[in-house]
Each structure stands twice: as C-alpha cells, then as structure tokens.
PDB file of C-alpha atoms in Angstrom:
ATOM      1  CA  UNK Q 246      79.246  45.821 245.751  1.00  0.00           C
ATOM      2  CA  UNK Q 247      80.194  45.873 242.080  1.00  0.00           C
ATOM      3  CA  UNK Q 248      81.444  42.724 240.321  1.00  0.00           C
ATOM      4  CA  UNK Q 249      85.191  42.653 239.633  1.00  0.00           C
ATOM      5  CA  UNK Q 250      87.314  40.024 237.926  1.00  0.00           C
ATOM      6  CA  UNK Q 251      90.761  38.860 239.004  1.00  0.00           C
ATOM      7  CA  UNK Q 252      92.180  40.734 236.001  1.00  0.00           C
ATOM      8  CA  UNK Q 253      90.596  44.072 236.996  1.00  0.00           C
ATOM      9  CA  UNK Q 254      92.951  47.026 237.418  1.00  0.00           C
ATOM     10  CA  UNK Q 255      91.618  49.673 239.778  1.00  0.00           C
ATOM     11  CA  UNK Q 256      92.775  52.344 242.185  1.00  0.00           C
ATOM     12  CA  UNK Q 257      92.468  50.891 245.686  1.00  0.00           C
ATOM     13  CA  UNK Q 258      92.916  51.554 249.383  1.00  0.00           C
ATOM     14  CA  UNK Q 259      93.338  49.148 252.278  1.00  0.00           C
ATOM     15  CA  UNK Q 260      92.170  50.503 255.635  1.00  0.00           C
ATOM     16  CA  UNK Q 261      92.697  49.004 259.084  1.00  0.00           C
ATOM     17  CA  UNK Q 262      90.503  50.100 261.972  1.00  0.00           C
ATOM     18  CA  UNK Q 263      90.685  49.258 265.651  1.00  0.00           C
ATOM     19  CA  UNK Q 264      87.749  50.090 267.875  1.00  0.00           C
ATOM     20  CA  UNK Q 265      86.278  52.225 265.097  1.00  0.00           C
ATOM     21  CA  UNK Q 266      89.407  54.384 264.843  1.00  0.00           C
ATOM     22  CA  UNK Q 267      91.917  54.476 262.011  1.00  0.00           C
ATOM     23  CA  UNK Q 268      94.883  52.129 262.522  1.00  0.00           C
ATOM     24  CA  UNK Q 269      96.393  52.214 259.028  1.00  0.00           C
ATOM     25  CA  UNK Q 270      95.470  53.194 255.488  1.00  0.00           C
ATOM     26  CA  UNK Q 271      97.587  52.734 252.389  1.00  0.00           C
ATOM     27  CA  UNK Q 272      96.439  52.970 248.805  1.00  0.00           C
ATOM     28  CA  UNK Q 273      96.967  54.315 245.361  1.00  0.00           C
ATOM     29  CA  UNK Q 274      94.990  56.373 242.877  1.00  0.00           C
ATOM     30  CA  UNK Q 275      96.794  54.624 240.012  1.00  0.00           C
ATOM     31  CA  UNK Q 276      95.005  51.541 238.676  1.00  0.00           C
ATOM     32  CA  UNK Q 277      96.603  48.351 239.988  1.00  0.00           C
ATOM     33  CA  UNK Q 278      95.934  44.658 239.401  1.00  0.00           C
ATOM     34  CA  UNK Q 279      93.922  43.188 242.263  1.00  0.00           C
ATOM     35  CA  UNK Q 280      96.799  40.788 242.851  1.00  0.00           C
ATOM     36  CA  UNK Q 281      98.623  43.601 244.721  1.00  0.00           C
ATOM     37  CA  UNK Q 282      96.050  43.617 247.539  1.00  0.00           C
ATOM     38  CA  UNK Q 283      98.296  41.465 249.749  1.00  0.00           C
ATOM     39  CA  UNK Q 284     101.079  44.058 249.434  1.00  0.00           C
ATOM     40  CA  UNK Q 285      98.732  46.893 250.371  1.00  0.00           C
ATOM     41  CA  UNK Q 286      97.389  44.972 253.385  1.00  0.00           C
ATOM     42  CA  UNK Q 287     100.973  44.437 254.554  1.00  0.00           C
ATOM     43  CA  UNK Q 288     101.873  48.098 253.998  1.00  0.00           C
ATOM     44  CA  UNK Q 289      98.765  49.300 255.812  1.00  0.00           C
ATOM     45  CA  UNK Q 290      99.569  47.083 258.813  1.00  0.00           C
ATOM     46  CA  UNK Q 291     103.308  47.714 259.022  1.00  0.00           C
ATOM     47  CA  UNK Q 292     104.342  50.764 256.984  1.00  0.00           C
ATOM     48  CA  UNK Q 293     101.788  53.554 257.475  1.00  0.00           C
ATOM     49  CA  UNK Q 294     104.153  56.202 258.882  1.00  0.00           C
ATOM     50  CA  UNK Q 295     101.370  57.677 261.023  1.00  0.00           C
ATOM     51  CA  UNK Q 296     101.183  54.525 263.179  1.00  0.00           C
ATOM     52  CA  UNK Q 297     103.441  51.974 264.837  1.00  0.00           C
ATOM     53  CA  UNK Q 298     103.574  48.592 263.117  1.00  0.00           C
ATOM     54  CA  UNK Q 299     100.603  46.382 263.945  1.00  0.00           C
ATOM     55  CA  UNK Q 300     101.286  43.913 266.756  1.00  0.00           C
ATOM     56  CA  UNK Q 301      99.962  40.346 266.877  1.00  0.00           C
ATOM     57  CA  UNK Q 302      97.957  40.929 270.063  1.00  0.00           C
ATOM     58  CA  UNK Q 303      96.063  43.742 268.303  1.00  0.00           C
ATOM     59  CA  UNK Q 304      94.592  41.207 265.878  1.00  0.00           C
ATOM     60  CA  UNK Q 305      92.902  39.405 268.752  1.00  0.00           C
ATOM     61  CA  UNK Q 306      91.550  42.659 270.182  1.00  0.00           C
ATOM     62  CA  UNK Q 307      89.559  43.552 267.108  1.00  0.00           C
ATOM     63  CA  UNK Q 308      91.081  44.750 263.852  1.00  0.00           C
ATOM     64  CA  UNK Q 309      88.773  45.361 260.903  1.00  0.00           C
ATOM     65  CA  UNK Q 310      90.192  45.388 257.395  1.00  0.00           C
ATOM     66  CA  UNK Q 311      88.472  47.204 254.535  1.00  0.00           C
ATOM     67  CA  UNK Q 312      89.332  47.153 250.864  1.00  0.00           C
ATOM     68  CA  UNK Q 313      88.001  50.058 248.813  1.00  0.00           C
ATOM     69  CA  UNK Q 314      88.078  49.721 245.029  1.00  0.00           C
ATOM     70  CA  UNK Q 315      87.682  53.184 243.508  1.00  0.00           C
ATOM     71  CA  UNK Q 316      85.337  53.607 240.556  1.00  0.00           C
ATOM     72  CA  UNK Q 317      83.208  56.140 238.665  1.00  0.00           C
ATOM     73  CA  UNK Q 318      85.711  58.994 238.465  1.00  0.00           C
ATOM     74  CA  UNK Q 319      84.244  62.344 237.362  1.00  0.00           C
ATOM     75  CA  UNK Q 320      85.932  65.726 237.062  1.00  0.00           C
ATOM     76  CA  UNK Q 321      83.682  68.435 238.482  1.00  0.00           C
ATOM     77  CA  UNK Q 322      83.583  72.166 237.833  1.00  0.00           C
ATOM     78  CA  UNK Q 323      83.591  73.218 241.506  1.00  0.00           C
ATOM     79  CA  UNK Q 324      85.181  71.656 244.583  1.00  0.00           C
ATOM     80  CA  UNK Q 325      81.889  71.470 246.482  1.00  0.00           C
ATOM     81  CA  UNK Q 326      80.082  69.577 243.699  1.00  0.00           C
ATOM     82  CA  UNK Q 327      79.923  66.153 245.353  1.00  0.00           C
ATOM     83  CA  UNK Q 328      77.759  64.343 247.914  1.00  0.00           C
ATOM     84  CA  UNK Q 329      78.902  63.428 251.434  1.00  0.00           C
ATOM     85  CA  UNK Q 330      78.584  59.674 251.922  1.00  0.00           C
ATOM     86  CA  UNK Q 331      78.472  58.955 248.182  1.00  0.00           C
ATOM     87  CA  UNK Q 332      81.685  60.421 246.790  1.00  0.00           C
ATOM     88  CA  UNK Q 333      85.306  60.556 247.726  1.00  0.00           C
ATOM     89  CA  UNK Q 334      87.241  63.475 246.289  1.00  0.00           C
ATOM     90  CA  UNK Q 335      90.679  64.274 245.000  1.00  0.00           C
ATOM     91  CA  UNK Q 336      91.709  67.914 245.111  1.00  0.00           C
ATOM     92  CA  UNK Q 337      94.627  69.538 243.309  1.00  0.00           C
ATOM     93  CA  UNK Q 338      95.618  73.171 243.286  1.00  0.00           C
ATOM     94  CA  UNK Q 339      98.602  75.455 242.983  1.00  0.00           C
ATOM     95  CA  UNK Q 340      98.861  78.457 245.288  1.00  0.00           C
ATOM     96  CA  UNK Q 341     101.845  80.813 245.222  1.00  0.00           C
ATOM     97  CA  UNK Q 342     103.788  78.334 243.042  1.00  0.00           C
ATOM     98  CA  UNK Q 343     103.256  75.484 245.553  1.00  0.00           C
ATOM     99  CA  UNK Q 344     101.280  72.433 244.451  1.00  0.00           C
ATOM    100  CA  UNK Q 345      98.839  70.770 246.816  1.00  0.00           C
ATOM    101  CA  UNK Q 346      96.883  67.559 246.410  1.00  0.00           C
ATOM    102  CA  UNK Q 347      95.030  65.137 248.678  1.00  0.00           C
ATOM    103  CA  UNK Q 348      92.147  62.686 248.739  1.00  0.00           C
ATOM    104  CA  UNK Q 349      89.564  61.368 251.167  1.00  0.00           C
ATOM    105  CA  UNK Q 350      87.650  58.147 250.594  1.00  0.00           C
ATOM    106  CA  UNK Q 351      83.840  58.421 250.470  1.00  0.00           C
ATOM    107  CA  UNK Q 352      83.318  57.390 254.103  1.00  0.00           C
ATOM    108  CA  UNK Q 353      85.706  59.931 255.669  1.00  0.00           C
ATOM    109  CA  UNK Q 354      83.406  62.978 255.589  1.00  0.00           C
ATOM    110  CA  UNK Q 355      80.509  60.946 256.988  1.00  0.00           C
ATOM    111  CA  UNK Q 356      82.638  59.433 259.768  1.00  0.00           C
ATOM    112  CA  UNK Q 357      83.895  62.900 260.738  1.00  0.00           C
ATOM    113  CA  UNK Q 358      80.461  64.546 260.476  1.00  0.00           C
ATOM    114  CA  UNK Q 359      81.791  67.085 257.959  1.00  0.00           C
ATOM    115  CA  UNK Q 360      79.967  69.075 255.321  1.00  0.00           C
ATOM    116  CA  UNK Q 361      81.380  69.302 251.792  1.00  0.00           C
ATOM    117  CA  UNK Q 362      83.048  72.603 252.649  1.00  0.00           C
ATOM    118  CA  UNK Q 363      84.548  71.304 255.913  1.00  0.00           C
ATOM    119  CA  UNK Q 364      85.894  68.293 254.024  1.00  0.00           C
ATOM    120  CA  UNK Q 365      87.575  70.448 251.376  1.00  0.00           C
ATOM    121  CA  UNK Q 366      89.082  72.649 254.108  1.00  0.00           C
ATOM    122  CA  UNK Q 367      90.399  69.530 255.855  1.00  0.00           C
ATOM    123  CA  UNK Q 368      91.817  68.188 252.577  1.00  0.00           C
ATOM    124  CA  UNK Q 369      93.675  71.441 252.011  1.00  0.00           C
ATOM    125  CA  UNK Q 370      95.201  71.109 255.486  1.00  0.00           C
ATOM    126  CA  UNK Q 371      96.029  67.440 254.825  1.00  0.00           C
ATOM    127  CA  UNK Q 372      97.806  68.553 251.638  1.00  0.00           C
ATOM    128  CA  UNK Q 373      99.884  71.030 253.664  1.00  0.00           C
ATOM    129  CA  UNK Q 374      98.160  74.316 252.817  1.00  0.00           C
ATOM    130  CA  UNK Q 375      98.218  76.595 255.879  1.00  0.00           C
ATOM    131  CA  UNK Q 376      96.811  79.838 254.486  1.00  0.00           C
ATOM    132  CA  UNK Q 377      93.278  81.170 254.674  1.00  0.00           C
ATOM    133  CA  UNK Q 378      90.699  79.248 252.650  1.00  0.00           C
ATOM    134  CA  UNK Q 379      89.047  82.022 250.659  1.00  0.00           C
ATOM    135  CA  UNK Q 380      86.493  81.892 247.857  1.00  0.00           C
ATOM    136  CA  UNK Q 381      89.390  82.383 245.395  1.00  0.00           C
ATOM    137  CA  UNK Q 382      91.247  79.389 246.856  1.00  0.00           C
ATOM    138  CA  UNK Q 383      88.124  77.229 246.567  1.00  0.00           C
ATOM    139  CA  UNK Q 384      87.570  78.358 242.971  1.00  0.00           C
ATOM    140  CA  UNK Q 385      91.154  77.424 242.022  1.00  0.00           C
ATOM    141  CA  UNK Q 386      90.848  73.790 243.149  1.00  0.00           C
ATOM    142  CA  UNK Q 387      90.625  71.095 240.490  1.00  0.00           C
ATOM    143  CA  UNK Q 388      88.370  68.351 241.832  1.00  0.00           C
ATOM    144  CA  UNK Q 389      87.641  64.788 240.877  1.00  0.00           C
ATOM    145  CA  UNK Q 390      84.909  62.889 242.638  1.00  0.00           C
ATOM    146  CA  UNK Q 391      84.709  59.110 242.739  1.00  0.00           C
ATOM    147  CA  UNK Q 392      82.831  56.287 244.372  1.00  0.00           C
ATOM    148  CA  UNK Q 393      84.037  53.137 246.029  1.00  0.00           C
ATOM    149  CA  UNK Q 394      83.063  49.521 246.211  1.00  0.00           C
ATOM    150  CA  UNK Q 395      84.042  48.558 249.738  1.00  0.00           C
ATOM    151  CA  UNK Q 396      84.402  45.187 251.407  1.00  0.00           C
ATOM    152  CA  UNK Q 397      84.998  44.928 255.161  1.00  0.00           C
ATOM    153  CA  UNK Q 398      86.088  41.914 257.226  1.00  0.00           C
ATOM    154  CA  UNK Q 399      86.980  41.617 260.904  1.00  0.00           C
ATOM    155  CA  UNK Q 400      89.908  39.459 261.936  1.00  0.00           C
ATOM    156  CA  UNK Q 401      87.487  37.192 263.841  1.00  0.00           C
ATOM    157  CA  UNK Q 402      85.382  36.739 260.688  1.00  0.00           C
ATOM    158  CA  UNK Q 403      88.542  36.028 258.710  1.00  0.00           C
ATOM    159  CA  UNK Q 404      89.505  33.245 261.121  1.00  0.00           C
ATOM    160  CA  UNK Q 405      86.040  31.695 260.793  1.00  0.00           C
ATOM    161  CA  UNK Q 406      86.120  31.889 256.984  1.00  0.00           C
ATOM    162  CA  UNK Q 407      89.629  30.456 256.879  1.00  0.00           C
ATOM    163  CA  UNK Q 408      88.740  27.321 258.854  1.00  0.00           C
TER     164      UNK Q 408
END
C-alpha cells in the first residue's frame, strides 16, 4: 500500500462485498480529498442503484469494505495494452455519434477470470454499446490504465479495531 496524507486528493472507489459477491460500489475518477470517504461509504451502502439499501442484519452476516485509491494513470496506444491483475482501465470511444465510457478497477478482470480482450468487451457492454466488437471498434477506443492502492476491512475487524 502506498503512503497517503490526509490532504491527498485522489480518484477513489468504495466497494462493499458480501460472501465474495458485489454488494455496492460507488466512486469517482475525479480527484477528491480523502475526507469524502465517509460519503462514498454511505453512498455505496445505501445509494448504489443496482442494489437495495444495506440492512443492519447484513453487517453481522459478513460485509467487507474496500477502499481503492487510484494512482499511476497512463494513456496507452491500444485498448489491450494493460495487465490483468495489475491495471484497471478506463475506456472511451464514440461510435455512430454515440459516446461510450466505462471503467473496471484492477481486481475486476481477475475476479471474473477474464482476459484483456474479454474485459474490454465487457466494458463496452457496461458502457451501453450493443453492436459487434470488431477490430475497428477496438482500434477506436481511447484507453487509460491505472493502478490502485487498496485497503480492505471486514465489519467484524472494524468492530474489533473500534473497541
């Protein structure tokens, strides 16, 4: 884990997992002061539109919270120029006058067992692109790769640390 000061401003994501599965994930690619972490934890637990709001009894059944601070951004020449398990990626493209963009954190491809190409295909779908993914589509994608400094804590560990 990289050292960060309280005054650091970084892109960040807060992820909640239950039983190894995603339970909430809210973040931003815009640098933020670390003081906003509380807001992102709250949003991840109660405002991720893909999930119902977290319930108190879920905390006791095993919620893990991860904070990912995004670092080492690099623009790359081709959308497959990154390493599964090391980099997260941001893709942006315009196809038929429609703009598409999406990101996956570094751990997503590994957790899903995807190759770089499968990850890019999945990101295009996440962004809303429904057409065929051809070599021309891949070539037209602007890609930024990044790394993450991640800290993970279970609710049980939090209770122990708090006492």
